[in-house]
Amino acid sequence: MEKENKLFKKLALQIFNLEDGDVMGMSEISNQFKDLSSIFEKNQIAMEMIDRIEKLFQAVMKEGNFSKIKEFLLDGIALLNKLTFVENETDQNVICSQINHWLLLDPYLTEKDQQKSFKVETIETSHDQKDTTEHVLILNTDAFSIFLSDAEERIQHAQSLILELEKDSTKIENINLLFRIFHTIKGECGFLKIATLGELAHNIESLLDLMRERKLTVDAKRIDQLFAGVDLCKAILLELRKGQGVIFNRIPIEKYIQSILSVIHQEYPPLGDVLVNSNKISEREKNEILNEQKLGVFSKKFGEIAVEKAFVNENDIQESLKNQKNKIFSEEKQKTQSIKNDPIIKVKASKINYLVEIIGELIIAQGQSNDQSVNSNQINKITRTLQYAAMQLRTEKIKNLFNNLKRVVRDISKTLNKSVEINLLGEELEVDRNLIENLEEPLMHLIRNSIHHGIESIEERINANKPQSGNITIAAERKGNQIIISVMDDGGGLKKDKIINKAIEKNLIKRETIPHLKEDEIYNLIFIQGFSTAEEVNYVSGRGVGMDIIRSVTQSLRGKIDIQTKPDCFTKISLIFPLNTAIIDGMVIKVSGNYLIIPVASIIISIKIKNPEIHEINQKVKTLKINDEIYPVIDLKRYLKLGETDLSDSLGIIIENSEKKRFILTADEILAKKDIVIKSLGKKFNRLKGISSATILSGGNVGLVLDVDQLIEHTLTQEVP
Amino acid sequence: MELTKRKVLTGDRYLSFSLDGEEYCLEILKVKELLGLVKITAIPQTPPFIRGIINLRGQIIPIIDLRIKFGLQSKAYDKRTSIIVVEIDFESDLLLMGVLVDTISEVIGIPEEKMNKVPYINSKIHTDFIKGIANMQNGIKIVLDIGKILGSDDFVIFKEMEEKGFCGLDNESAGFQV
């Protein structure tokens, strides 16, 4: 104790006296810290502190700015000093929390790291069932985010494997692969000290081990158990991703682990119990070993720890293992992976986004310099290629999304007691990440609807001479400049009469309009919020909300919805999206000196309004009759509150909204069709109706990009009483 | 050789500017850039103190007219009218915005002793917007909390407000040909 005390005092003095730029002094102090580690060898937390200090020194020695960390170091030494005094657990825990606080004060932690850094695991001597709080220490945030995305990927993979296994229980290679996956996850958790996930993975691994030794049959119960495990893992990973000082008593894994243990222990009793029963160790010793095993995240086996602690000797273990009728889990040798010619690298999303932004700038600058034709063809070509390459960076395969959907179909069809097969087409298609993230919800709703309302019960299907199992086909394809994602079921189809009757019942349309309704319009009624022809509501669907969500998400991604159906035969709902979300084809127009852009995808044709046949529906809404068609007028001058357009002398652009209804916009001038680089207006303008974004035109002018659907809704609902 | 004497500033640094004859200032650390007047493109459905947006080297930035926000009389632009581009924290994002002022003066240092809390200036300027008043050698400066000023309001007006006669593009006050 005396010796250590002196050491600390000396160290503290040296640190206090050190000046900036004294690199020699710094390295001497750094070495002394390394020596300290021999004192604290056995103490996990202290080792972590010393590790952190070493890293700090590395960073500081590059900069030479020692004064920044002086105080922090002095505090750290004081804490380490205290640690050497303290004997009992409670005092230790007090110091642990002080150390936690100290770690957060690390001057080299950036703000973002501070949000992510968690607390040191406190030493718990008794495994208290109620207190399952766990705090996870993250020293190196890069390693942690890589771990997270790897783990998420692995769990996704595991899910697919289990799905396959369910269909074909003889696929032993799947069980082997699954074992490896959870073994790897367990290992990584051990390294990062994430005890709960590690424990979960360990137990699932044990289950899988029994399965691959054929001690357990692959039946529906096991499959369900595996899925439940996967779900718990997903939940934990989600919490870790949210990352707010993770507290695991939100995700109770105790019950699940018990259920697995009861299965495993049917096969053979745990080694601990065998040793206790043969009086080789006491019950207390057994618990001590179990706790230590948990803290080490199951990196050591029960037997290993027992021998280490000298409770038993090696022979006893061997004997007991024979009694247990168990083989020591043999390490699977990793098959050497076939060398891929195209390795995958992990890159931070922010880097890619930045690159895409810069390329956007390039296109704008290029647009502005198009007047001087200095070999502009070459530059044009190169810029287009760059743009295309950048977009490729932001895409990923739609496969992942599809895998989740498989699981959804399985779960829902089980719940609703319907037999459903799912086909997935085009999973290799590369789609912009943004699109994939947003598509998950609408697709889930579409599937729910198909299974709940579309696909009939087995009886009905037999009566209709259809195969017993319903079929849902989800397809992703690229057609020209569009991406089309469609969900088709071979169920009962949409029945026009049913829809019309329901619409009348809910007062959504008037009887008189029925004969005038086109087929599309009838089908589009199903998107209105609250509309549902379901006879019963269950937790899956029926409330009339799903379709509305699908419509609004599609609209927000500038997509359209197409419905095809045949009664008693099939229903196919397609979501059509433009290929590039950051650069669109736009038509630049001028209204009272302001530049506006209309997405070309919404334009039908532009005309000069001559001899207009104007009708006024009420005080505010006007319509024009052109070639026997009537179009409601959207007066852009009025939208901008700059007066009113004189319809007898104006240009008109006929546009179509996502529900295929046509309107006519008025403009002063129509300038040119251009590639428009979308610039967001910023969060503060999120609720603007009718304008989606802005862009910079050649000449440096700012143009406002119109959101056709919103514009129509805003102007017409405003004016129609 | 004469070395130019650098002014030694004590205390926190602020950028001072004037509005309607009164001197204000805001934290220099939040200031990203100073611009002269550039063409502002108006946006519909925005309250009157939102002049519109500008193109700042490829980025779109909204412009707030502090005169209107503070209920002062609107003034025609002249060659000293400037835009201070600030970066503020809004809902855990850093947003760039431009603040339209009459003239930009200088960078000043305000030591703590000179900063006084004031309960009330005038009804249009919310007390939250003001950090305090500094009694400096060359006059009194009102220290603004620019984060609160720019973070508080909605930039978009909704139907109800519209009916009361707000907003819209007003060609006279919107924009200025460069």
Short mmCIF file of C-alpha atoms in Angstrom, two decimals, chain A residues 162 165-166 211 218-228 410:
data_model
loop_
_atom_site.label_atom_id
_atom_site.label_comp_id
_atom_site.label_asym_id
_atom_site.label_seq_id
_atom_site.Cartn_x
_atom_site.Cartn_y
_atom_site.Cartn_z
CA ILE A 162 -34.40 -20.24 -40.32
CA LEU A 165 -35.02 -24.54 -42.49
CA GLU A 166 -38.70 -24.30 -41.76
CA MET A 211 -29.72 -29.63 -33.18
CA VAL A 218 -35.94 -29.73 -36.12
CA ASP A 219 -39.63 -29.30 -35.51
CA ALA A 220 -42.09 -26.44 -35.45
CA LYS A 221 -41.45 -25.77 -31.76
CA ARG A 222 -37.71 -25.40 -32.28
CA ILE A 223 -38.25 -23.17 -35.30
CA ASP A 224 -40.57 -20.93 -33.31
CA GLN A 225 -38.02 -20.85 -30.53
CA LEU A 226 -35.29 -19.82 -32.94
CA PHE A 227 -37.47 -17.08 -34.40
CA ALA A 228 -38.24 -15.82 -30.91
CA ARG A 410 -45.21 -16.29 -42.59
#
